[in-house]
């Protein structure tokens, strides 16, 4: 009933768009020299169910988005029952490693076999991992099953975002992506609450099993509502390239996340990363269907968009990890107040995405991108003015502006990249953006964490530094730290080193967005023109 009401509103307010969406004319996407196949879709089937497809995408996205927060809430109880605290961090790392590594692979597979089979296959793998996680008998088994979960999760975000690019024109994607951003924001709020309720009243296994009904509904809905006819052809999958890429990326991510490992282990991981990476590049140059097209990734538009997204991801993870620590440890505020400052980030991001369509029409995509990117370092600069006597409102304001800037940078980069390639490469291009953001998060956490440690060692003597590290390792250490003026002063100075790191990366993000080749907007009714969208 609600969907019919929405459809009726669309029909009344946008009659021309409704006629196009419900027309029965088939759309034929021609073959290209690089991808010698024809994709035939029915507009009636492809577009008339758009509202239902988006609703299904939101459900599937929520299932994956809530996973991190709901599991984090339940982990103390899980460790208490299963033992094996040494594997605590790997419950999260295994999931993220598998998800980050497979993102690009799934994007390519969706270009070869179509979006629907790859997406449904990913959800099935994710549900299999979820079911097994609930039956885990040890922390090691839980880590392995989380790895399987991550292998499935790697398909969901890139393929769903690619489907949105297939179904909606540039002007329409802002509203849709705004709805998707609210899904992530909602999951950040609902996840901890749901995790606490489940753990306290049922079994911790249900934090994983709750995915099963949601995933099954998503699969059925995609099978019914998502229509595409992909011409079958003999596809030659680059298995060797996939393996080499996975080995190289996993080695890099483990090296960045396990910085406390011994020098010999880190050097070994670095050697594996370099050797596997070089072999991967050689393989991609000769593979008939490379898992990553070097020509595609080296296009100026895609390369600069990925670089800007990677840098933005580095700055954003710095804000997300360091700001709550500052609010609690230096300002002496409660975890709820610290969470409020990050909530402003969650408010700013979806707001920017939802307003992006209006910005594109009023100012053009070029000005929208550049002004939006200016909001990013502008918000970061608020962090530099924080003092032990500052109000948390100042921290919240900086968080809001950075979120607003990130929303415009993220969406604009995605729509530019998606509009610069044909259907048969859109999955790979979209996945490259998501992979760049994920890699940026990992790099940012490593680099800014190292800066924080360097700041502590610089501003504190041996005894004070030891007391500070000891306080950070205690459950209530931040509260005790804020009550000690000497340690608090050292922590304030050390955190400002990290804030400067966030600002520098945010400024680099701003300058990188100016390198993205965006053409001037021609009319309010035509798509944006990218001057060098097809340049190699």
XYZ file of C-alpha atoms in Angstrom:
536
model
C 0.000 0.000 0.000
C 2.778 2.413 0.934
C 4.686 1.613 -2.264
C 1.573 2.285 -4.356
C 1.202 5.640 -2.606
C 4.812 6.534 -3.415
C 4.351 5.445 -7.022
C 1.223 7.596 -7.342
C 3.110 10.653 -6.087
C 5.889 10.043 -8.615
C 3.299 9.657 -11.377
C 1.606 12.962 -10.494
C 4.707 15.078 -9.910
C 6.919 13.641 -12.660
C 4.600 12.391 -15.447
C 7.343 12.384 -18.083
C 9.689 10.324 -15.925
C 6.827 7.963 -15.098
C 6.083 7.400 -18.801
C 9.745 6.646 -19.481
C 10.003 4.345 -16.472
C 6.943 2.324 -17.438
C 7.437 2.230 -21.209
C 7.830 -1.194 -22.777
C 10.562 -0.230 -25.223
C 13.553 -2.517 -24.816
C 16.918 -0.917 -24.223
C 19.891 -2.459 -25.966
C 23.356 -1.628 -24.728
C 25.746 -2.167 -27.646
C 28.845 -4.261 -27.513
C 32.243 -2.668 -27.205
C 35.595 -3.721 -28.574
C 36.818 -4.542 -25.070
C 33.649 -6.324 -23.999
C 32.195 -8.106 -27.067
C 28.741 -8.839 -25.678
C 25.376 -7.151 -25.852
C 23.363 -6.506 -22.720
C 19.637 -6.483 -23.386
C 17.303 -5.109 -20.762
C 13.608 -4.384 -20.748
C 12.882 -0.873 -19.540
C 9.459 -1.958 -18.344
C 11.005 -4.644 -16.171
C 14.189 -2.691 -15.453
C 12.711 0.639 -14.322
C 9.089 0.192 -13.243
C 10.207 -1.729 -10.122
C 12.797 0.838 -9.114
C 11.098 1.755 -5.831
C 10.895 -1.904 -4.819
C 14.485 -2.585 -5.900
C 15.771 0.376 -3.867
C 13.767 -0.777 -0.839
C 15.352 -4.227 -1.178
C 18.827 -2.697 -1.542
C 18.242 -0.729 1.667
C 17.293 -3.925 3.515
C 20.380 -5.795 2.248
C 22.637 -2.831 3.029
C 21.231 -2.519 6.546
C 21.996 -6.195 7.141
C 25.693 -5.629 6.393
C 25.954 -2.121 7.888
C 24.640 -3.154 11.301
C 27.017 -6.123 11.480
C 30.024 -4.188 12.797
C 28.255 -2.346 15.620
C 26.061 -5.230 16.760
C 29.016 -7.639 16.918
C 31.184 -5.115 18.779
C 28.537 -4.855 21.496
C 28.305 -8.628 21.945
C 32.009 -9.473 21.774
C 32.757 -9.224 25.529
C 30.030 -11.810 26.201
C 31.227 -14.025 23.351
C 34.834 -13.963 24.568
C 33.646 -14.768 28.063
C 31.937 -17.941 26.842
C 34.360 -19.098 24.140
C 37.651 -17.933 25.636
C 40.619 -17.066 23.435
C 40.910 -13.315 24.040
C 44.034 -13.229 21.851
C 41.765 -13.663 18.803
C 39.501 -10.762 19.822
C 40.668 -8.278 17.174
C 40.719 -10.907 14.450
C 36.965 -11.392 14.744
C 36.728 -7.924 13.178
C 39.883 -8.024 11.058
C 38.949 -11.301 9.309
C 35.605 -9.851 8.217
C 37.106 -6.556 7.005
C 40.027 -8.218 5.222
C 37.747 -10.541 3.266
C 35.279 -7.754 2.488
C 37.934 -5.285 1.323
C 39.823 -7.828 -0.775
C 36.804 -9.188 -2.657
C 35.134 -5.852 -3.419
C 37.028 -5.360 -6.672
C 36.618 -9.013 -7.697
C 32.846 -8.911 -7.274
C 32.679 -5.657 -9.219
C 34.359 -7.342 -12.183
C 32.184 -10.452 -11.904
C 29.049 -8.289 -11.976
C 30.254 -6.821 -15.281
C 30.672 -10.305 -16.735
C 27.650 -12.189 -15.398
C 25.264 -9.374 -14.468
C 24.418 -7.713 -11.175
C 21.679 -10.041 -9.914
C 23.475 -13.419 -9.818
C 26.610 -11.925 -8.243
C 24.618 -9.998 -5.628
C 22.427 -12.965 -4.708
C 25.494 -15.212 -4.582
C 27.208 -12.788 -2.204
C 24.167 -12.664 0.085
C 23.999 -16.477 0.175
C 27.672 -16.685 1.195
C 27.091 -13.996 3.826
C 24.106 -15.906 5.254
C 26.064 -19.168 5.310
C 28.798 -17.441 7.303
C 26.197 -15.885 9.632
C 24.580 -19.257 10.334
C 27.936 -20.885 11.074
C 29.044 -17.993 13.319
C 26.094 -18.733 15.579
C 27.330 -22.322 15.964
C 30.973 -21.336 16.630
C 32.524 -23.476 19.384
C 35.769 -21.505 19.778
C 37.213 -18.108 18.931
C 39.272 -19.635 16.114
C 36.166 -21.147 14.517
C 34.372 -17.815 14.909
C 37.227 -16.033 13.119
C 37.034 -18.510 10.220
C 33.256 -18.135 9.919
C 33.590 -14.341 10.068
C 36.021 -14.639 7.179
C 33.287 -16.443 5.225
C 30.829 -13.712 6.165
C 33.227 -11.088 4.832
C 33.620 -12.980 1.557
C 29.888 -12.560 1.014
C 29.691 -8.996 2.317
C 32.257 -7.920 -0.273
C 29.610 -8.286 -2.986
C 26.784 -6.347 -1.408
C 27.964 -2.722 -1.274
C 29.702 -2.423 -4.682
C 27.019 -4.315 -6.609
C 24.077 -2.502 -4.990
C 25.702 0.861 -5.702
C 26.280 -0.245 -9.287
C 22.602 -1.190 -9.605
C 21.654 2.316 -8.455
C 23.939 3.688 -11.168
C 22.184 1.454 -13.710
C 18.662 2.451 -12.674
C 18.925 6.189 -12.017
C 20.204 9.207 -13.869
C 22.777 11.470 -12.257
C 20.168 13.977 -11.035
C 18.152 11.226 -9.370
C 20.980 9.459 -7.583
C 21.376 12.092 -4.872
C 18.003 11.248 -3.318
C 18.621 7.517 -3.578
C 22.146 7.693 -2.171
C 20.825 9.965 0.579
C 18.415 7.206 1.564
C 21.322 4.729 1.521
C 23.375 7.039 3.751
C 20.545 7.124 6.279
C 20.669 3.328 6.368
C 24.309 3.454 7.507
C 23.484 6.200 10.016
C 20.558 4.229 11.414
C 22.649 1.083 11.730
C 25.259 2.982 13.760
C 22.557 3.936 16.276
C 20.461 0.757 16.259
C 23.370 -1.724 16.245
C 24.666 -1.222 19.802
C 21.124 -1.108 21.203
C 20.056 -4.276 19.380
C 23.272 -6.054 20.349
C 22.764 -5.245 24.007
C 19.143 -6.414 24.003
C 19.958 -9.689 22.221
C 22.923 -10.522 24.445
C 21.049 -9.734 27.658
C 17.803 -11.518 26.809
C 18.583 -14.266 24.290
C 21.749 -16.041 23.128
C 24.657 -14.178 21.539
C 24.265 -16.495 18.541
C 21.192 -14.501 17.496
C 23.294 -11.453 16.643
C 24.365 -13.583 13.648
C 21.203 -15.602 13.075
C 19.082 -12.443 12.872
C 20.645 -11.943 9.430
C 18.979 -15.086 8.068
C 15.361 -13.859 7.704
C 16.544 -10.444 6.495
C 18.832 -12.009 3.890
C 16.240 -14.493 2.679
C 13.691 -11.706 2.188
C 16.329 -9.729 0.242
C 17.119 -12.691 -2.031
C 13.458 -13.349 -2.813
C 12.805 -9.655 -3.475
C 15.815 -9.322 -5.800
C 14.726 -12.431 -7.713
C 11.244 -10.982 -8.223
C 11.862 -7.270 -8.733
C 15.372 -6.933 -10.216
C 15.101 -7.715 -13.917
C 18.055 -7.934 -16.275
C 18.831 -10.046 -19.311
C 22.548 -10.543 -19.767
C 23.576 -12.149 -23.041
C 25.431 -15.336 -22.186
C 28.927 -15.693 -23.527
C 31.973 -17.780 -22.806
C 33.663 -15.786 -20.039
C 37.321 -16.347 -19.192
C 37.676 -15.475 -15.512
C 41.083 -14.280 -14.405
C 41.527 -16.762 -11.542
C 45.284 -16.234 -11.255
C 44.844 -12.470 -11.142
C 42.190 -12.819 -8.425
C 44.497 -14.967 -6.281
C 47.510 -12.675 -6.723
C 45.417 -9.576 -5.987
C 43.973 -11.185 -2.849
C 47.399 -12.263 -1.576
C 48.901 -8.826 -2.187
C 46.044 -6.872 -0.576
C 45.757 -9.196 2.425
C 49.505 -8.894 3.039
C 49.254 -5.096 2.876
C 46.234 -4.866 5.178
C 47.674 -7.279 7.755
C 50.951 -5.348 7.702
C 49.067 -2.103 8.347
C 46.771 -3.454 11.062
C 49.290 -5.609 12.939
C 51.927 -2.911 13.443
C 52.957 -4.383 16.806
C 54.294 -7.535 15.125
C 58.021 -8.164 14.982
C 60.213 -6.581 12.312
C 60.830 -9.922 10.587
C 57.083 -10.552 10.229
C 56.434 -7.056 8.889
C 59.294 -7.325 6.399
C 57.997 -10.723 5.249
C 54.526 -9.293 4.726
C 55.986 -6.352 2.817
C 57.947 -8.731 0.571
C 54.810 -10.784 -0.107
C 52.894 -7.586 -0.911
C 55.536 -6.385 -3.398
C 56.148 -9.741 -5.128
C 52.451 -10.637 -5.402
C 51.666 -7.101 -6.561
C 54.266 -7.172 -9.341
C 53.110 -10.612 -10.476
C 49.532 -9.358 -10.421
C 50.351 -6.364 -12.651
C 52.156 -8.640 -15.115
C 49.179 -11.020 -15.146
C 46.642 -8.233 -15.735
C 48.540 -6.943 -18.759
C 48.260 -10.281 -20.558
C 44.903 -11.588 -19.263
C 42.053 -11.413 -21.852
C 39.521 -10.517 -19.100
C 41.634 -8.909 -16.336
C 40.066 -8.710 -12.888
C 41.324 -5.108 -12.783
C 41.663 -3.274 -16.064
C 44.894 -1.276 -15.839
C 43.646 0.923 -18.675
C 40.418 1.615 -16.771
C 42.060 2.389 -13.416
C 44.670 4.619 -15.072
C 42.092 6.934 -16.650
C 42.543 10.381 -15.181
C 38.974 10.656 -13.934
C 38.996 7.293 -12.169
C 42.568 7.599 -10.861
C 42.002 11.056 -9.341
C 38.573 10.103 -7.945
C 40.093 7.045 -6.279
C 42.966 9.126 -4.891
C 40.576 11.719 -3.437
C 38.391 8.981 -1.931
C 41.407 7.219 -0.408
C 42.655 10.443 1.220
C 39.170 11.319 2.448
C 38.869 7.848 3.980
C 42.172 8.379 5.814
C 41.024 11.691 7.305
C 37.588 10.385 8.216
C 38.863 7.349 10.107
C 41.164 9.695 12.010
C 38.197 11.810 13.045
C 36.128 8.745 14.002
C 38.821 7.183 16.185
C 40.566 10.211 17.731
C 37.751 12.684 18.393
C 35.807 10.482 20.898
C 39.055 9.833 22.786
C 39.711 13.592 23.002
C 36.191 14.386 24.188
C 36.395 11.770 26.957
C 40.089 11.932 27.909
C 40.756 15.676 27.594
C 37.375 17.412 27.796
C 36.309 14.959 30.522
C 32.897 14.302 29.017
C 30.853 11.094 29.058
C 30.863 8.487 26.261
C 27.359 9.674 25.320
C 28.631 13.207 24.696
C 31.574 11.787 22.730
C 29.108 9.795 20.654
C 27.129 12.983 20.027
C 30.124 14.619 18.363
C 30.329 11.730 15.891
C 26.565 11.762 15.419
C 27.018 15.155 13.786
C 29.200 13.432 11.195
C 26.349 10.989 10.549
C 23.968 13.954 10.189
C 26.184 15.919 7.813
C 26.932 13.067 5.401
C 23.351 12.041 4.453
C 22.251 15.681 4.409
C 24.901 16.538 1.809
C 23.997 13.496 -0.278
C 20.282 14.331 -0.220
C 20.938 17.954 -1.228
C 23.428 17.033 -3.950
C 20.792 16.828 -6.700
C 19.741 20.423 -6.031
C 23.364 21.523 -5.888
C 24.071 19.891 -9.275
C 21.167 21.753 -10.879
C 21.857 25.108 -9.225
C 25.660 25.273 -9.371
C 26.833 22.474 -11.673
C 28.760 19.396 -10.719
C 32.152 21.141 -10.917
C 31.324 23.795 -8.299
C 29.470 21.277 -6.145
C 32.512 19.023 -5.986
C 34.994 21.793 -5.267
C 32.932 23.665 -2.693
C 32.009 20.360 -1.079
C 35.650 19.368 -0.885
C 36.426 22.731 0.772
C 34.023 21.817 3.608
C 36.248 18.848 4.403
C 39.432 20.722 5.503
C 37.258 23.537 6.885
C 35.680 21.093 9.331
C 39.045 19.514 10.135
C 40.445 22.902 11.150
C 37.904 23.065 13.980
C 39.890 20.295 15.672
C 42.968 22.513 15.950
C 41.087 25.007 18.150
C 40.005 22.427 20.717
C 41.386 22.978 24.222
C 40.680 21.238 27.562
C 38.143 24.013 28.271
C 36.358 23.783 24.898
C 32.712 22.935 24.514
C 31.885 19.629 22.772
C 29.770 21.739 20.406
C 32.996 22.899 18.731
C 34.008 19.279 18.142
C 30.511 18.492 16.862
C 30.646 21.414 14.415
C 33.924 20.192 12.938
C 32.490 16.695 12.673
C 29.381 18.007 10.893
C 31.318 19.980 8.268
C 33.675 17.078 7.591
C 30.675 14.762 7.185
C 28.988 17.249 4.854
C 32.126 17.541 2.738
C 32.623 13.777 2.672
C 29.034 13.277 1.531
C 29.547 15.512 -1.512
C 33.002 14.112 -2.319
C 31.837 10.516 -2.030
C 28.645 10.814 -4.062
C 30.086 13.082 -6.750
C 33.089 10.791 -7.259
C 30.823 7.766 -7.622
C 28.405 9.348 -10.102
C 31.242 10.795 -12.195
C 32.994 7.447 -12.364
C 29.776 5.558 -13.113
C 28.782 7.984 -15.876
C 32.229 7.829 -17.490
C 32.047 4.125 -18.367
C 29.652 1.816 -20.168
C 27.497 -0.804 -18.439
C 30.044 -3.566 -18.942
C 32.671 -1.699 -16.876
C 30.475 0.100 -14.337
C 30.752 -2.608 -11.691
C 34.551 -2.540 -11.803
C 34.646 1.257 -11.739
C 32.248 1.488 -8.777
C 34.153 -1.185 -6.863
C 37.393 0.762 -7.334
C 35.933 3.716 -5.402
C 34.740 1.508 -2.545
C 38.079 -0.292 -2.391
C 39.939 3.046 -2.307
C 37.828 4.199 0.659
C 38.405 0.930 2.524
C 42.155 1.085 1.930
C 42.147 4.720 3.037
C 40.471 3.746 6.312
C 43.154 1.142 6.985
C 46.005 3.482 6.068
C 44.520 6.320 8.103
C 44.101 4.221 11.234
C 47.710 3.069 10.981
C 49.313 6.425 10.166
C 47.325 8.529 12.623
C 47.788 5.934 15.362
C 51.546 6.114 14.787
C 51.391 9.925 14.939
C 49.528 9.746 18.256
C 52.147 7.411 19.747
C 54.930 9.671 18.481
C 53.200 12.650 20.077
C 52.931 10.866 23.417
C 56.608 9.894 23.345
C 57.608 13.455 22.414
C 55.598 15.304 25.053
C 55.883 12.831 27.920
C 58.806 11.532 29.929
C 59.218 7.805 30.423
C 57.181 7.676 33.634
C 54.405 9.959 32.393
C 54.212 8.124 29.059
C 53.925 4.798 30.895
C 51.146 6.184 33.108
C 49.323 7.495 30.051
C 49.543 4.182 28.183
C 48.439 2.357 31.325
C 45.403 4.625 31.665
C 44.424 4.051 28.016
C 44.493 0.292 28.591
C 42.011 0.458 31.486
C 38.211 0.256 30.984
C 37.707 3.557 32.856
C 41.117 4.942 31.993
C 39.867 7.948 30.020
C 37.865 9.245 32.992
C 40.859 8.879 35.299
C 43.100 10.503 32.697
C 40.867 13.588 32.453
C 41.103 14.024 36.239
C 44.935 14.215 36.231
C 46.050 17.676 34.956
C 49.604 16.608 34.042
C 48.667 13.523 32.030
C 45.706 15.370 30.561
C 47.997 18.134 29.279
C 50.329 15.607 27.635
C 47.398 13.766 26.066
C 45.989 17.039 24.737
C 49.299 17.934 23.051
C 49.743 14.428 21.615
C 46.214 14.320 20.207
C 46.797 17.679 18.511
C 49.602 16.033 16.549
C 46.993 13.615 15.223
C 44.586 16.496 14.567
C 47.268 18.151 12.447
C 47.588 14.863 10.571
C 43.836 14.886 9.885
C 44.001 18.501 8.684
C 46.938 17.835 6.344
C 45.221 14.812 4.794
C 41.968 16.797 4.466
C 43.817 19.598 2.652
C 45.428 17.041 0.326
C 41.938 15.686 -0.355
C 40.770 19.181 -1.299
C 43.612 19.718 -3.775
C 43.169 16.237 -5.241
C 39.505 16.925 -6.049
C 40.658 19.862 -8.189
C 42.567 17.375 -10.338
C 39.372 15.444 -11.138
C 38.472 16.368 -14.741
C 34.922 17.694 -14.384
C 33.356 19.546 -17.297
C 30.954 22.476 -16.958
C 27.260 21.699 -16.669
C 25.592 22.390 -20.010
C 21.913 22.508 -19.068
C 19.751 21.645 -16.119
C 18.119 18.802 -18.039
C 21.167 17.086 -19.480
C 23.610 14.933 -17.578
C 26.852 16.502 -16.495
C 29.563 16.396 -19.107
C 32.959 15.174 -18.014
C 35.591 16.691 -20.202
C 38.017 13.825 -19.955
C 35.776 11.039 -18.811
C 37.081 8.658 -21.417
C 40.687 9.795 -21.360
C 43.231 7.108 -20.702
